[in-house]
PDB file of C-alpha atoms in Angstrom:
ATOM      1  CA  UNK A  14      -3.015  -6.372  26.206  1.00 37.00           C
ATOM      2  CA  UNK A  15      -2.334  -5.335  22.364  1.00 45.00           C
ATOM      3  CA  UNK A  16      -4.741  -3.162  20.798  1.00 44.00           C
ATOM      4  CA  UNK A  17      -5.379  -2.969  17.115  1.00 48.00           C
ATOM      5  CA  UNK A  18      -3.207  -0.402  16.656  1.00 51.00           C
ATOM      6  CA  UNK A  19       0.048  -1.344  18.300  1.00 53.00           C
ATOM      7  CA  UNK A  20       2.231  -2.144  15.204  1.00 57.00           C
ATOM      8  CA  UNK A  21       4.521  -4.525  18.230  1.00 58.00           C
ATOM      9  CA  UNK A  22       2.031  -7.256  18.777  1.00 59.00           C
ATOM     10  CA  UNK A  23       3.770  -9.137  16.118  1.00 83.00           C
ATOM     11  CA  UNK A  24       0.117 -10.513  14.347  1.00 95.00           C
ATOM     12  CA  UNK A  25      -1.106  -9.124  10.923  1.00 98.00           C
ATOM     13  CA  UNK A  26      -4.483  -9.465   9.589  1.00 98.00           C
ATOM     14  CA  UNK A  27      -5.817  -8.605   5.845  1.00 98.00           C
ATOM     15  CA  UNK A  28      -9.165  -7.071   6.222  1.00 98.00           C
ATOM     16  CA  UNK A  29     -11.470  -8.629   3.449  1.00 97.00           C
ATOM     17  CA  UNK A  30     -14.217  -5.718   3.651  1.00 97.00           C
ATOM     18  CA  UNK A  31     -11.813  -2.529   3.978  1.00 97.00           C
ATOM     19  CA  UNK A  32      -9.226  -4.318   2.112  1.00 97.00           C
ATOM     20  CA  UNK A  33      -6.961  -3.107   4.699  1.00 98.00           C
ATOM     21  CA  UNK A  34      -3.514  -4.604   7.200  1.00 98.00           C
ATOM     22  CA  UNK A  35      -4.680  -4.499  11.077  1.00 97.00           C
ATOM     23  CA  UNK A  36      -3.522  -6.106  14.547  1.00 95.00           C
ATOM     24  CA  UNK A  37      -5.769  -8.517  16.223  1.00 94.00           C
ATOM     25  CA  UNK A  38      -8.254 -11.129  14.633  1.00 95.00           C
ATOM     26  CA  UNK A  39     -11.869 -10.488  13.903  1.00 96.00           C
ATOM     27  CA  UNK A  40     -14.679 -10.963  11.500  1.00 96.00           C
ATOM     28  CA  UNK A  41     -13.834 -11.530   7.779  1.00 97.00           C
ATOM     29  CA  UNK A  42     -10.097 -11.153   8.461  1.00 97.00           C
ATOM     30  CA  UNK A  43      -7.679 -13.225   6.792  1.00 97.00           C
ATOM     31  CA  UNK A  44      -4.226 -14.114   8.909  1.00 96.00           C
ATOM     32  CA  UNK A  45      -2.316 -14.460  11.106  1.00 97.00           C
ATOM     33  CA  UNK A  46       0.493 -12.726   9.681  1.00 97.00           C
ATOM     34  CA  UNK A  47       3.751 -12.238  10.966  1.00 96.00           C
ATOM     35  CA  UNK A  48       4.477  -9.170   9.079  1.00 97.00           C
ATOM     36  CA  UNK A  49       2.878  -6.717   7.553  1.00 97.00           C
ATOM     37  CA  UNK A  50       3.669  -7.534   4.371  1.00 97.00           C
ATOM     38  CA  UNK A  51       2.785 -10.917   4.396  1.00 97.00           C
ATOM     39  CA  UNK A  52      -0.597  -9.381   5.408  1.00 98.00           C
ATOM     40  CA  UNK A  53      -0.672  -6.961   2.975  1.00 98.00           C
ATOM     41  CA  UNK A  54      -0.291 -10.244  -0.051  1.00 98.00           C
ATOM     42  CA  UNK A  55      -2.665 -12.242   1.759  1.00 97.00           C
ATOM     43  CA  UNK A  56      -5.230 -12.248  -1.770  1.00 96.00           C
ATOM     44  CA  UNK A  57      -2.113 -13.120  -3.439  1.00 95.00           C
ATOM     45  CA  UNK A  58      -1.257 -16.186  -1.129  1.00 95.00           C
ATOM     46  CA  UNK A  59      -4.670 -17.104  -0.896  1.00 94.00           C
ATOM     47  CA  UNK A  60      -5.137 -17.006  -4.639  1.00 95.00           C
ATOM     48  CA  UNK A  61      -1.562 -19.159  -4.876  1.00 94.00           C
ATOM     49  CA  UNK A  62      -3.284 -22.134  -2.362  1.00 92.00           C
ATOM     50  CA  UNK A  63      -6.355 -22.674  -4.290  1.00 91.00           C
ATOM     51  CA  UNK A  64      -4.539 -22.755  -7.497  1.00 91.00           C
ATOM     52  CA  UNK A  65      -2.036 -25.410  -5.821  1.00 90.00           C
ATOM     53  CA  UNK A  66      -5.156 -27.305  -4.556  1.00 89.00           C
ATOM     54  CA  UNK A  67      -6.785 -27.236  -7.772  1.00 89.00           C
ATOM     55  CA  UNK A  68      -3.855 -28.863  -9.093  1.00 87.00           C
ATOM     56  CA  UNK A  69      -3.364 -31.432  -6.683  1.00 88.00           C
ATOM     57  CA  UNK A  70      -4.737 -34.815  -7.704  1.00 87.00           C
ATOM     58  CA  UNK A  71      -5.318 -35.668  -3.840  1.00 87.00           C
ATOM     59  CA  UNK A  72      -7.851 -33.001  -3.956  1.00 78.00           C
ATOM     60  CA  UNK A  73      -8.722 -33.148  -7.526  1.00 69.00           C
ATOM     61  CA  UNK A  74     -11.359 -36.261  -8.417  1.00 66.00           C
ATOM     62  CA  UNK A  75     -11.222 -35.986 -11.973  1.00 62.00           C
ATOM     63  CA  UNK A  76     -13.479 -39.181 -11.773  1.00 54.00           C
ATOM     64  CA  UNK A  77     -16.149 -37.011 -10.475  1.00 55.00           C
ATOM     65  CA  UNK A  78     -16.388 -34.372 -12.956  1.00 53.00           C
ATOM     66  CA  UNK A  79     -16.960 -37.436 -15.927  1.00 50.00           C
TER      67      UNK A  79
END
């Protein structure tokens, strides 16, 4: 089994509350991941997607907001 720690279980996770990367899912984590990195942007990508969705007409009523 992987612990949190081991850098080799191939699964990043952006910690929302200690704005930190870890291994291994839990509460108010963000991911998977499969790098660091990509952990490490996940505000960024997250940020991206809504802005994307907000844009999209399919998820966009614009009828609604009249």
């Amino acid at each position: 089994m992987k612990s949190d720690s081991d850098p080799e279980s191939g699964e990043w996770y952006f910690d929302t509350v200690s704005h930190s990367v870890v291994n291994g899912p839990g509460p108010d984590r963000l991911g998977p991941y499969p790098t660091r990195e990509k952990a490490a942007a996940a505000m960024s990508t997250v940020a991206d997607r809504n802005k994307e969705w907000q844009d999209d007409p399919r998820w966009n009523d614009k009828a609604e907001e009249a």
